[in-house]
mmCIF file of C-alpha atoms and ligand atoms in Angstrom:
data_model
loop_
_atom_site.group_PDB
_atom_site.id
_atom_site.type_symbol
_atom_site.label_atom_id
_atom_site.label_comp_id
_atom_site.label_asym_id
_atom_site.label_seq_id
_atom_site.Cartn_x
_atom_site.Cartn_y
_atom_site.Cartn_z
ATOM 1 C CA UNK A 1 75.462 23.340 100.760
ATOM 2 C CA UNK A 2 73.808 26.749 99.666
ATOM 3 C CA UNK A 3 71.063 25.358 97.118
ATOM 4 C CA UNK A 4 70.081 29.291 96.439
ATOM 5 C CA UNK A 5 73.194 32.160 95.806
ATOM 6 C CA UNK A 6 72.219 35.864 95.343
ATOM 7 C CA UNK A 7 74.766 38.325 94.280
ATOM 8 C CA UNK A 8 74.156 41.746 93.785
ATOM 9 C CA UNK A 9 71.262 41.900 92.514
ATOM 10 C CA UNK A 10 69.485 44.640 90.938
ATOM 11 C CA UNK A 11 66.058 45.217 89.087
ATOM 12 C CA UNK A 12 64.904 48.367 87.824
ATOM 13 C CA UNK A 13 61.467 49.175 86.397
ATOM 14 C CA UNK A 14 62.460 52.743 84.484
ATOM 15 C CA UNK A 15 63.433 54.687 88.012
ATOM 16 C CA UNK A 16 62.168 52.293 90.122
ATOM 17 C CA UNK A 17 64.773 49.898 91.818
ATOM 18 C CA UNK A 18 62.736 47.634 93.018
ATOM 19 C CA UNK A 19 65.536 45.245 94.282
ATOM 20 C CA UNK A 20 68.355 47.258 95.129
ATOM 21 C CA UNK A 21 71.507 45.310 95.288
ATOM 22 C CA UNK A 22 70.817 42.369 97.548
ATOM 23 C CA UNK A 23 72.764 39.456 98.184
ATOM 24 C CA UNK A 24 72.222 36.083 100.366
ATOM 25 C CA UNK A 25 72.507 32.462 100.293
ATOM 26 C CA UNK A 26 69.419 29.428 101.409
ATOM 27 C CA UNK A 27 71.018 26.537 102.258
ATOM 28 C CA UNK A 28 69.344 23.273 101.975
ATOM 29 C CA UNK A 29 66.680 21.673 104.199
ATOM 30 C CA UNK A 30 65.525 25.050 105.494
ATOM 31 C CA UNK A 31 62.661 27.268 105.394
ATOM 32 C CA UNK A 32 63.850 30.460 104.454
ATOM 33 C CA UNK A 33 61.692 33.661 105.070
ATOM 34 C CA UNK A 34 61.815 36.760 103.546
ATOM 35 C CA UNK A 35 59.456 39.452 105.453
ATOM 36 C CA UNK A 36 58.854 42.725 104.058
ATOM 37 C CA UNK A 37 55.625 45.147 103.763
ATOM 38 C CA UNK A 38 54.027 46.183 100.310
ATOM 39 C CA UNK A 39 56.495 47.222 97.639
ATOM 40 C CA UNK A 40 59.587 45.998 99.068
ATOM 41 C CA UNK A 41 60.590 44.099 96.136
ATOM 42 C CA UNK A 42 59.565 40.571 97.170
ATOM 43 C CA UNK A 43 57.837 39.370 94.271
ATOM 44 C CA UNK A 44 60.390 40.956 92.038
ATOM 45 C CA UNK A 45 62.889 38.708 93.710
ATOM 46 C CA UNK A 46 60.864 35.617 93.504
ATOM 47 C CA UNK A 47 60.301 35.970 89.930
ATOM 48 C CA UNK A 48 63.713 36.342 88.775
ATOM 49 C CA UNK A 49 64.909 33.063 90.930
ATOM 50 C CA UNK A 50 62.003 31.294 89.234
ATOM 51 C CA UNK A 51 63.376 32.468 85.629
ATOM 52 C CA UNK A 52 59.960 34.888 85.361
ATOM 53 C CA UNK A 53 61.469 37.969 85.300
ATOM 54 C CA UNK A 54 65.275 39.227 84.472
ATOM 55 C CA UNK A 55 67.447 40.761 86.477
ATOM 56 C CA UNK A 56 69.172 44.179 85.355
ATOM 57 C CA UNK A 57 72.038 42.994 87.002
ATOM 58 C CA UNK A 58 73.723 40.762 89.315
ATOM 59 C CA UNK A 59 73.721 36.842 89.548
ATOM 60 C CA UNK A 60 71.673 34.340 91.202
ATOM 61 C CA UNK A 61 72.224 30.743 91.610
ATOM 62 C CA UNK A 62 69.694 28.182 91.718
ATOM 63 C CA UNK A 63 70.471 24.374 92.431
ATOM 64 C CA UNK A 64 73.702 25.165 91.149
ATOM 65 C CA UNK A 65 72.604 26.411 88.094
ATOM 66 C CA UNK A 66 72.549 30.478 86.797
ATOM 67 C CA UNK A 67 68.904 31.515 86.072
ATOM 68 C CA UNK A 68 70.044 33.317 83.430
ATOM 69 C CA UNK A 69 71.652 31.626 82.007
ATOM 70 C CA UNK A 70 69.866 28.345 82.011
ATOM 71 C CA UNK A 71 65.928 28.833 82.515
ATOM 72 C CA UNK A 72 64.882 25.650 81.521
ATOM 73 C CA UNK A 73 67.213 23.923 83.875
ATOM 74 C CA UNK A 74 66.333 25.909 86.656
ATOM 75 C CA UNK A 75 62.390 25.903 86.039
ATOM 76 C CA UNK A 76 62.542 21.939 86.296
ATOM 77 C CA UNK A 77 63.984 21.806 89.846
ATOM 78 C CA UNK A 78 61.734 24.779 91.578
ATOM 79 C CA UNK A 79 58.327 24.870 92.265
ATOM 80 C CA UNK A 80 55.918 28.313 92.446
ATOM 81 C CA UNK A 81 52.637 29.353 93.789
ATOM 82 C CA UNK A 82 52.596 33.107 92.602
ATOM 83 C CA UNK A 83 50.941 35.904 95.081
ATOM 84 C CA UNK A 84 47.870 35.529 93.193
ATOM 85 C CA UNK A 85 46.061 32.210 92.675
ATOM 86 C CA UNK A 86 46.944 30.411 89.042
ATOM 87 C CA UNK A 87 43.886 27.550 89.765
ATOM 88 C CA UNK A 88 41.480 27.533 86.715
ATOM 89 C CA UNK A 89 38.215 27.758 88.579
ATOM 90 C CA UNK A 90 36.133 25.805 85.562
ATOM 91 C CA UNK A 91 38.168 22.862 86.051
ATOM 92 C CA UNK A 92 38.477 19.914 89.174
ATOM 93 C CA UNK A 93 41.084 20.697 91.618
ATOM 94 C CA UNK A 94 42.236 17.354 90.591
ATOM 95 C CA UNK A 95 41.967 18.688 86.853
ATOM 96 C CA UNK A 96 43.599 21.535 87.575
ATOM 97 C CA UNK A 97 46.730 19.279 89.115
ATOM 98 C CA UNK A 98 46.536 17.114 85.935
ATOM 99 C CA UNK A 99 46.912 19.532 83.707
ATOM 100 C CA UNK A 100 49.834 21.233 85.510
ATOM 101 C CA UNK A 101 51.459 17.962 85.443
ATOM 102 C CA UNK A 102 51.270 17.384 81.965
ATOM 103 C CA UNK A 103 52.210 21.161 81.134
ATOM 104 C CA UNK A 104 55.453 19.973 82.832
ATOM 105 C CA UNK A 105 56.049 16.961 80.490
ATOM 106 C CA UNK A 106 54.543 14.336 82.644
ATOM 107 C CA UNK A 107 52.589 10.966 81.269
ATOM 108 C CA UNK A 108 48.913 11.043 81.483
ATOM 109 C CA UNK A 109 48.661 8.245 84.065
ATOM 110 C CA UNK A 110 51.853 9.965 85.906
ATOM 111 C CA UNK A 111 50.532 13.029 86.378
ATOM 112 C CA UNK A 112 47.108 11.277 87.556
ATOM 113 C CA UNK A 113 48.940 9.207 89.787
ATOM 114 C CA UNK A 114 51.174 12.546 91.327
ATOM 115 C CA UNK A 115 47.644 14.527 91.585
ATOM 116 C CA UNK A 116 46.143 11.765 93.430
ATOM 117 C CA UNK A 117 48.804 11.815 96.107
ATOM 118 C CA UNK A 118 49.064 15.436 96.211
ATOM 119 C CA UNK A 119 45.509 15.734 96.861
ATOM 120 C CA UNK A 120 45.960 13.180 99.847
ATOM 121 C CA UNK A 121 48.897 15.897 101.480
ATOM 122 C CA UNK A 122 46.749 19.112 100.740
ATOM 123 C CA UNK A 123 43.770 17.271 101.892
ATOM 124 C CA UNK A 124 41.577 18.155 99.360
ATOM 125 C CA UNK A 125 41.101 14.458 98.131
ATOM 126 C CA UNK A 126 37.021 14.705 99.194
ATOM 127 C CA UNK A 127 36.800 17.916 96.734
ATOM 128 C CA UNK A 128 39.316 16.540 94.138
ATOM 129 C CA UNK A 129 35.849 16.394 91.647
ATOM 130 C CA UNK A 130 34.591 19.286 92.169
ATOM 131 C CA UNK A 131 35.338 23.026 90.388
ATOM 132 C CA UNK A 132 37.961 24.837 91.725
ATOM 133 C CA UNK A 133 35.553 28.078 91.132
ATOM 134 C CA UNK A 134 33.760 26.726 94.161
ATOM 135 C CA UNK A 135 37.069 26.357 96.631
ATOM 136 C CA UNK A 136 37.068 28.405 99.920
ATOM 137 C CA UNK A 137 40.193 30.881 99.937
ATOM 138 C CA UNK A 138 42.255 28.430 102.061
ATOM 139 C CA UNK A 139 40.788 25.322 99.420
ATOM 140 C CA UNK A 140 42.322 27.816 96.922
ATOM 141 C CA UNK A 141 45.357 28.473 98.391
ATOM 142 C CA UNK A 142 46.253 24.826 99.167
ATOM 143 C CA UNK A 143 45.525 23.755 96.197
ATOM 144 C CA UNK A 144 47.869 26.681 94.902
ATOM 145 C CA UNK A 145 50.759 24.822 96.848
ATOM 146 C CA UNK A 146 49.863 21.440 95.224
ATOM 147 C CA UNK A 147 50.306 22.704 91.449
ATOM 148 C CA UNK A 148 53.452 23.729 92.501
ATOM 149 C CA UNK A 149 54.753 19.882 93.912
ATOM 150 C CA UNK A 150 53.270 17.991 90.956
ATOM 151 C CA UNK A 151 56.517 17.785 89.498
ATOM 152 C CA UNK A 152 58.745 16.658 92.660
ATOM 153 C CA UNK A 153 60.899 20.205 92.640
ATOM 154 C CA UNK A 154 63.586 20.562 95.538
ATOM 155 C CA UNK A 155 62.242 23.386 95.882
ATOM 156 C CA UNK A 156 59.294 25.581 96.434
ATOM 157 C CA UNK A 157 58.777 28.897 95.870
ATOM 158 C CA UNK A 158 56.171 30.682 97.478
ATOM 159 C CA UNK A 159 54.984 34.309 97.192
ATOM 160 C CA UNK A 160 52.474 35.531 100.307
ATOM 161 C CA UNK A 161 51.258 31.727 100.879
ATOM 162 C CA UNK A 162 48.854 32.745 103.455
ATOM 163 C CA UNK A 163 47.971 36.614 102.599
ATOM 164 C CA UNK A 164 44.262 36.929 102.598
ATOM 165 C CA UNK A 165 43.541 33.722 104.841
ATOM 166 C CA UNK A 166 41.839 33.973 107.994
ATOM 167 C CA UNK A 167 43.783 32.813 111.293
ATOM 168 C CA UNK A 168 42.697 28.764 111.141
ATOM 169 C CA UNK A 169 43.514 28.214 107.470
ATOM 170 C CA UNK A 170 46.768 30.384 108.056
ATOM 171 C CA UNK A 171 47.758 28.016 110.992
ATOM 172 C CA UNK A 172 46.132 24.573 108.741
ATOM 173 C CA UNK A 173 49.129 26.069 105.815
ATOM 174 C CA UNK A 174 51.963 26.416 107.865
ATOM 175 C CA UNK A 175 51.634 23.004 109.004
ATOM 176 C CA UNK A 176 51.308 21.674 105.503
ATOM 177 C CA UNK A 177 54.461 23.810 104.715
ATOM 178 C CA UNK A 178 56.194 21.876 107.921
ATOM 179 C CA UNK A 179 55.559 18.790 106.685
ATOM 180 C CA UNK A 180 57.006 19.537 103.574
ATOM 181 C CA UNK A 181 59.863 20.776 105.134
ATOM 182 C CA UNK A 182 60.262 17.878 107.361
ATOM 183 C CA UNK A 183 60.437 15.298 104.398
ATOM 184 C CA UNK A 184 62.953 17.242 102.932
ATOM 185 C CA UNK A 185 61.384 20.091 100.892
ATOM 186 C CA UNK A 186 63.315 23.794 100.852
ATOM 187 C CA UNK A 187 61.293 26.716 101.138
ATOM 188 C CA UNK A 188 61.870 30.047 100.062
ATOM 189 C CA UNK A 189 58.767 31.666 101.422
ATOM 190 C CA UNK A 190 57.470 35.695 100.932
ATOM 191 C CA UNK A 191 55.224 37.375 103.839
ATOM 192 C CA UNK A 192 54.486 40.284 105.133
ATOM 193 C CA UNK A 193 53.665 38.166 109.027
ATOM 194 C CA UNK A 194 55.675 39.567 111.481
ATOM 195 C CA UNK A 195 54.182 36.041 112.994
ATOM 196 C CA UNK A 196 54.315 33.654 110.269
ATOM 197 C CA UNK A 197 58.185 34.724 109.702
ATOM 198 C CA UNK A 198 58.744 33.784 113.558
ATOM 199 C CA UNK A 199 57.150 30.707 113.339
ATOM 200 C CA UNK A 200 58.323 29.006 109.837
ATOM 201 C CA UNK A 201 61.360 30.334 109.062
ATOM 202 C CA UNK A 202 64.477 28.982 109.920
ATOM 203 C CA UNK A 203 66.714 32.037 108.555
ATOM 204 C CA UNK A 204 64.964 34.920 107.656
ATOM 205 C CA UNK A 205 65.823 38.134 105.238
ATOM 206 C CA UNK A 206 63.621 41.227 105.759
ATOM 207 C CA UNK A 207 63.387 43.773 102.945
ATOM 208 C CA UNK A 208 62.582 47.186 102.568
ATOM 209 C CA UNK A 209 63.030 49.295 99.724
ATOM 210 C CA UNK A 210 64.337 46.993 97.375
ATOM 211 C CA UNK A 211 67.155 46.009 100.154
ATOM 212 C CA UNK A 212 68.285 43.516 102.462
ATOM 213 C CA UNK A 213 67.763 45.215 106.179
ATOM 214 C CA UNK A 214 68.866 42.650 108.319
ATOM 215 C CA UNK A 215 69.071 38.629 108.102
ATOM 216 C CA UNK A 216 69.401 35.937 110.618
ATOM 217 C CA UNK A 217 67.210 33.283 112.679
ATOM 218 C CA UNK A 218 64.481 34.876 114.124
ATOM 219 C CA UNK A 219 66.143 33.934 117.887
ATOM 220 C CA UNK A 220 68.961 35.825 116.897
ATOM 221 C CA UNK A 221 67.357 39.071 115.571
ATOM 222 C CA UNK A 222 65.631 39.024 118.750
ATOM 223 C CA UNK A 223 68.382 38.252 120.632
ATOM 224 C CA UNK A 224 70.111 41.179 118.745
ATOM 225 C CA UNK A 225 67.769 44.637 120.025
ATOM 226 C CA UNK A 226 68.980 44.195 122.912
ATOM 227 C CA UNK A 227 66.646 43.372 125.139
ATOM 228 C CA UNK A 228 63.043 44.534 125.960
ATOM 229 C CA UNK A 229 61.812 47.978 124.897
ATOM 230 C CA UNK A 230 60.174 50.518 125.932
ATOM 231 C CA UNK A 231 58.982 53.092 123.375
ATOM 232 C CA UNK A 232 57.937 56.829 125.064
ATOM 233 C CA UNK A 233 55.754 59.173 123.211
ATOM 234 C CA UNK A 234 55.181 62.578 124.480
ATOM 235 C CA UNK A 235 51.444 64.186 124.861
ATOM 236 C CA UNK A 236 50.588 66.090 121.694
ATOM 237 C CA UNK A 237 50.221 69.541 123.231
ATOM 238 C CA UNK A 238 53.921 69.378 124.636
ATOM 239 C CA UNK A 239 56.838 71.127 123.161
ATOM 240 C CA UNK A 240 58.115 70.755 119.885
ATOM 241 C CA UNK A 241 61.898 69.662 121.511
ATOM 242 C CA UNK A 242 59.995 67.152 123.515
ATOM 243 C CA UNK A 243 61.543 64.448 121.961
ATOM 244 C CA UNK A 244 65.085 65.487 121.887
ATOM 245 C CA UNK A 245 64.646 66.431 125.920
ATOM 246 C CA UNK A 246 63.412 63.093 126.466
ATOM 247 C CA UNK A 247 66.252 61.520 124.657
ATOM 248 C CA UNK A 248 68.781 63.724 126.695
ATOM 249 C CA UNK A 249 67.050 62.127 129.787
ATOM 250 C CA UNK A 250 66.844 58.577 128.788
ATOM 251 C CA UNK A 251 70.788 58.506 127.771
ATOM 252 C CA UNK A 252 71.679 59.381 131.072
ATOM 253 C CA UNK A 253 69.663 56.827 132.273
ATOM 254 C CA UNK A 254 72.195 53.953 133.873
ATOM 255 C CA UNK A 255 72.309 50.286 132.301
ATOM 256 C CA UNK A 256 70.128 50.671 129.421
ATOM 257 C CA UNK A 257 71.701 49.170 125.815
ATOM 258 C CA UNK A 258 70.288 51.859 123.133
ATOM 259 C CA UNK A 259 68.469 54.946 122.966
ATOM 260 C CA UNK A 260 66.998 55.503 119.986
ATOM 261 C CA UNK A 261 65.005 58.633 118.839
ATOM 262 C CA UNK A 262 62.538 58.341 116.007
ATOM 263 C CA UNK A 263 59.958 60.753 114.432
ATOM 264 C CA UNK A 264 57.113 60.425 117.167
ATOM 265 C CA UNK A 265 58.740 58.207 119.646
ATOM 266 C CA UNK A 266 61.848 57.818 122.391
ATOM 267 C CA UNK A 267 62.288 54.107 122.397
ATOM 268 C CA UNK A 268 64.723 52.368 125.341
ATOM 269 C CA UNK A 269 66.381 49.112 124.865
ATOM 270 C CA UNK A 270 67.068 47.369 128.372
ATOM 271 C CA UNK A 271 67.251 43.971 130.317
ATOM 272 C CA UNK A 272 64.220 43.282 132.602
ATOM 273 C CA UNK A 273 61.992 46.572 131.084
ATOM 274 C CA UNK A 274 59.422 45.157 133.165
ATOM 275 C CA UNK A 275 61.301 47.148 136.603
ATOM 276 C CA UNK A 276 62.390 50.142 135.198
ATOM 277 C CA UNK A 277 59.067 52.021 134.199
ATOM 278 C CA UNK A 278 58.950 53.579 137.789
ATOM 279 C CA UNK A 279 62.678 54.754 137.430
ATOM 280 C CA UNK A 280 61.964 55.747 133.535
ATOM 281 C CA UNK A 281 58.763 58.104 134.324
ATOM 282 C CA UNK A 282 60.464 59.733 137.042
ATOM 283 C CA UNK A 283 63.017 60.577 135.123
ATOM 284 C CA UNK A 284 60.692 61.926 131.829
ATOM 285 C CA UNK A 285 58.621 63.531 134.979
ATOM 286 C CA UNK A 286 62.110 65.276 135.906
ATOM 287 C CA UNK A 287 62.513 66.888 132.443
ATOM 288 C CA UNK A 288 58.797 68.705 132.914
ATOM 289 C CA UNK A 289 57.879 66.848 129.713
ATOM 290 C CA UNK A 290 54.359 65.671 129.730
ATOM 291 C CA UNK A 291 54.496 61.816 128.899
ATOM 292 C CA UNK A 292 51.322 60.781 126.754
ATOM 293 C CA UNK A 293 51.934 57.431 126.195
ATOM 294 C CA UNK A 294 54.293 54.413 127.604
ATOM 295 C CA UNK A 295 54.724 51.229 125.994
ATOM 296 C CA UNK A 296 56.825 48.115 127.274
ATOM 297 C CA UNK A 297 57.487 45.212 124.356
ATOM 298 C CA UNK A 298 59.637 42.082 124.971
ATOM 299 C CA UNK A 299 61.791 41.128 121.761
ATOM 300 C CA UNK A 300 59.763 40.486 118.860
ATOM 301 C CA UNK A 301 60.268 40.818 114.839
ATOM 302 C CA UNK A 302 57.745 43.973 115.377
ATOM 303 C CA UNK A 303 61.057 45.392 117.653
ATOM 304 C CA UNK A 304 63.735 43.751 114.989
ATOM 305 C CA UNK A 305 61.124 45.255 112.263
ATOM 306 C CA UNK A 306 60.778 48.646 114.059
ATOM 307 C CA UNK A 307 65.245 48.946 114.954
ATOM 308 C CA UNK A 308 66.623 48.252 111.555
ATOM 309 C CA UNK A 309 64.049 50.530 109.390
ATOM 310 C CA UNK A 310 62.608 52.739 111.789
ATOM 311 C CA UNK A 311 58.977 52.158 110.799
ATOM 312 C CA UNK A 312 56.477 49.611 111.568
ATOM 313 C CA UNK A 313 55.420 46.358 109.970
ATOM 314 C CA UNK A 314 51.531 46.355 111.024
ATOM 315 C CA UNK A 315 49.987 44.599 108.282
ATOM 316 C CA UNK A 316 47.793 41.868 110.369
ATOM 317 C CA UNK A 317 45.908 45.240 110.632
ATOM 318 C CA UNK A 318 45.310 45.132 107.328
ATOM 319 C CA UNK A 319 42.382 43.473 105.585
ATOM 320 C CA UNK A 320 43.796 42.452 102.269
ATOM 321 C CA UNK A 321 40.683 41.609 99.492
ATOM 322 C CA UNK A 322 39.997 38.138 99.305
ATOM 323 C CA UNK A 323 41.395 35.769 96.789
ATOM 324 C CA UNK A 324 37.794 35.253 95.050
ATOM 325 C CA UNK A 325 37.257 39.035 94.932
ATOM 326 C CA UNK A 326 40.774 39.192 93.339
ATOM 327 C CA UNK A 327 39.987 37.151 90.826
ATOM 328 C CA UNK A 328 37.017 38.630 89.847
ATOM 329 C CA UNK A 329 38.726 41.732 89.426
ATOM 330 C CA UNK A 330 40.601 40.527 86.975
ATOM 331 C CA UNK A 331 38.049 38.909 84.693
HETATM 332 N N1 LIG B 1 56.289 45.405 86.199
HETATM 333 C C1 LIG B 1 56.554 46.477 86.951
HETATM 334 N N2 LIG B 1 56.627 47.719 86.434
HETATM 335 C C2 LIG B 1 56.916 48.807 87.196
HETATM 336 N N3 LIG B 1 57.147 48.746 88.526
HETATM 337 C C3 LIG B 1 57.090 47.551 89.110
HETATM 338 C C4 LIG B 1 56.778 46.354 88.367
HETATM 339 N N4 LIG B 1 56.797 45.312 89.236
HETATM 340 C C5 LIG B 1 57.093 45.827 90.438
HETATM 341 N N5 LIG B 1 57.267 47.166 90.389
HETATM 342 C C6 LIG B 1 57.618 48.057 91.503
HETATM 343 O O1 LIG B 1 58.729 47.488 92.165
HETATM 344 C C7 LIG B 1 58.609 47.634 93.575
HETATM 345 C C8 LIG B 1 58.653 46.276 94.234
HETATM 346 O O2 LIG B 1 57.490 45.548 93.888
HETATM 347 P P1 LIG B 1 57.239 44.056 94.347
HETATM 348 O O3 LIG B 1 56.000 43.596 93.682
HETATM 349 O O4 LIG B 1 58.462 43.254 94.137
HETATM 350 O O5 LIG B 1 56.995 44.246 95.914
HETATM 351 P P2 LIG B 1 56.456 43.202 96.994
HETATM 352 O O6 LIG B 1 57.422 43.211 98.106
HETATM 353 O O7 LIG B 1 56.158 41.910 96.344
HETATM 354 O O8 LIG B 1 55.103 43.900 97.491
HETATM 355 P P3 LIG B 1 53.690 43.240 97.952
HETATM 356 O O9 LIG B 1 53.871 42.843 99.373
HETATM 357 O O10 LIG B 1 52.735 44.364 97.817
HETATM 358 O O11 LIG B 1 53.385 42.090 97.049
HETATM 359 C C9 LIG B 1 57.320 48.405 93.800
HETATM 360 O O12 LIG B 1 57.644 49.770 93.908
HETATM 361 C C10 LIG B 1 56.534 48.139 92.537
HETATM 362 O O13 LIG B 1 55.641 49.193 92.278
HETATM 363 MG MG1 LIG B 2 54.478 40.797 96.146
#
């Protein structure tokens, strides 16, 4: 059963469309990923499924029930962690879990019984007493997922779970988020991890300019590029047509899948790249055209990334500010 429907769905901010007409479907049990770089209209599409934010157009169905037209229903049965942290740093982690609780209508004792065993699954139980203010970023960020389960939702919503973490708390969160997961938990997740995407999600949605790209199981975008590739750029003091020549060439080239020809770059889709580089550089070294740089990649969301919007996803270059540095920011 799909437990999340998007139709058509459109947001504008004055001439900004940041979601641009997208539709899918998350059915239940999974981990669903949506992978796009900054400004692709993630968040905006997390908010409205959450009830945050209104669409300008469009439908979307959560647990059966229209966002828009019944919030409240829809805010009891999802959990979210936003993209930047909600913890009150003056108050206990095991405060801060409290007073979600009771902000969603549960008992005093409840909601101190539900923090209690949330604590226990984020393993923060030895901190529970102590500010949140003094939390490391992936402290923080846990801690971020736990507000969101204090009130059992089917499911979670989170935006960039892991942006800003270093590579072991990344790793520590996406086992907490397989666990969930295993006992039952949906997950509509928001990253801009060409790696996290490959290794959480189950069906996966990337975005770019407000629109739906491509979607599918990681496995079968990769299976989709067909193949390996290998991506030709010329030397920068060759001919302005350099590209075009070497395109010429490569087409001609027997059993290859696609050619494709983007602004810097030749790139070759073929089975077993790994044998063909001598055959391929002959052939560029045919054309006169100086080759200045040769690159073979096996089938990766980078490739699935780099074939459906000709650009790359590189953000794990990226440095992002850290969550405490954020925060102060703001105050
Ligand atoms: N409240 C707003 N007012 C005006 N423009 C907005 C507003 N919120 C978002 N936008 C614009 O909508 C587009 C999509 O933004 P959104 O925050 O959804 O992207 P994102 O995919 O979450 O990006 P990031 O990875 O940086 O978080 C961007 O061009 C953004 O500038
Ligand atoms: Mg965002």
């Amino acid at each position: 059963m799909a437990l999340i429907e998007v139709t058509d769905l459109y947001k504008s901010f004055g001439d900004v469309r940041a979601v641009d007409g997208i539709s899918f479907t998350v059915e239940e049990g999974i981990i669903f990923g949506f992978l796009g770089p900054n400004g692709a209209g993630k968040t905006t599409t997390i908010r409205i499924l959450v009830t945050l934010a209104e669409q300008t157009s469009g439908t979307a169905i959560v647990g059966g029930i229209d966002v828009a037209a019944n919030p409240r229903g829809v805010r009891n049965r999802v959990g979210y962690a936003a993209q930047a942290t909600g913890i009150d740093r003056d108050l206990t982690g095991k405060e801060n879990l409290i007073l979600q609780g009771r902000l969603h209508g549960l008992a005093k004792a409840e909601a101190q019984r539900e923090a209690d065993a949330i604590l226990e699954v984020i393993s923060l139980s030895e901190v529970a007493d102590r500010r949140a203010g003094t939390y490391s970023g992936g402290m923080a960020r846990r801690l971020d997922l736990g507000q969101a389960l204090i009130h059992r939702p089917n499911v979670l919503f989170l935006d960039e779970p892991t942006t800003g973490l270093d590579p072991q708390n990344r790793h520590a969160m996406w086992t907490y988020l397989r666990k969930l997961n295993d006992d039952g938990m949906t997950i509509f997740l928001t990253t801009q991890y060409l790696e996290e995407a490959d290794e959480l999600a189950d069906t996966l949605a990337i975005i770019d300019n407000g629109r739906i790209v491509v979607e599918g199981s990681p496995t079968e975008l990769k299976r989709g590029i067909g193949g390996d590739s290998v991506t030709l750029v010329p030397s920068s003091d060759g001919a302005a047509d350099s590209l075009e020549v070497m395109a010429t060439a490569m087409r001609a080239l027997p059993k290859t899948n696609a050619v494709e020809k983007l602004a810097e770059s030749v790139v070759v889709y073929l089975e077993d790249g790994g044998s063909r580089i001598a055959e391929i550089v002959r052939a560029i070294d045919a054309t006169g055209v100086q080759l200045g740089r040769l690159e073979l990649a096996e089938p990766s969301l980078d490739q699935v990334f780099l074939k459906h919007t000709g650009a790359r996803l590189r953000v794990e270059d990226v440095k992002p500010p850290s969550r405490m540095s954020r925060n102060r920011m703001r105050t």
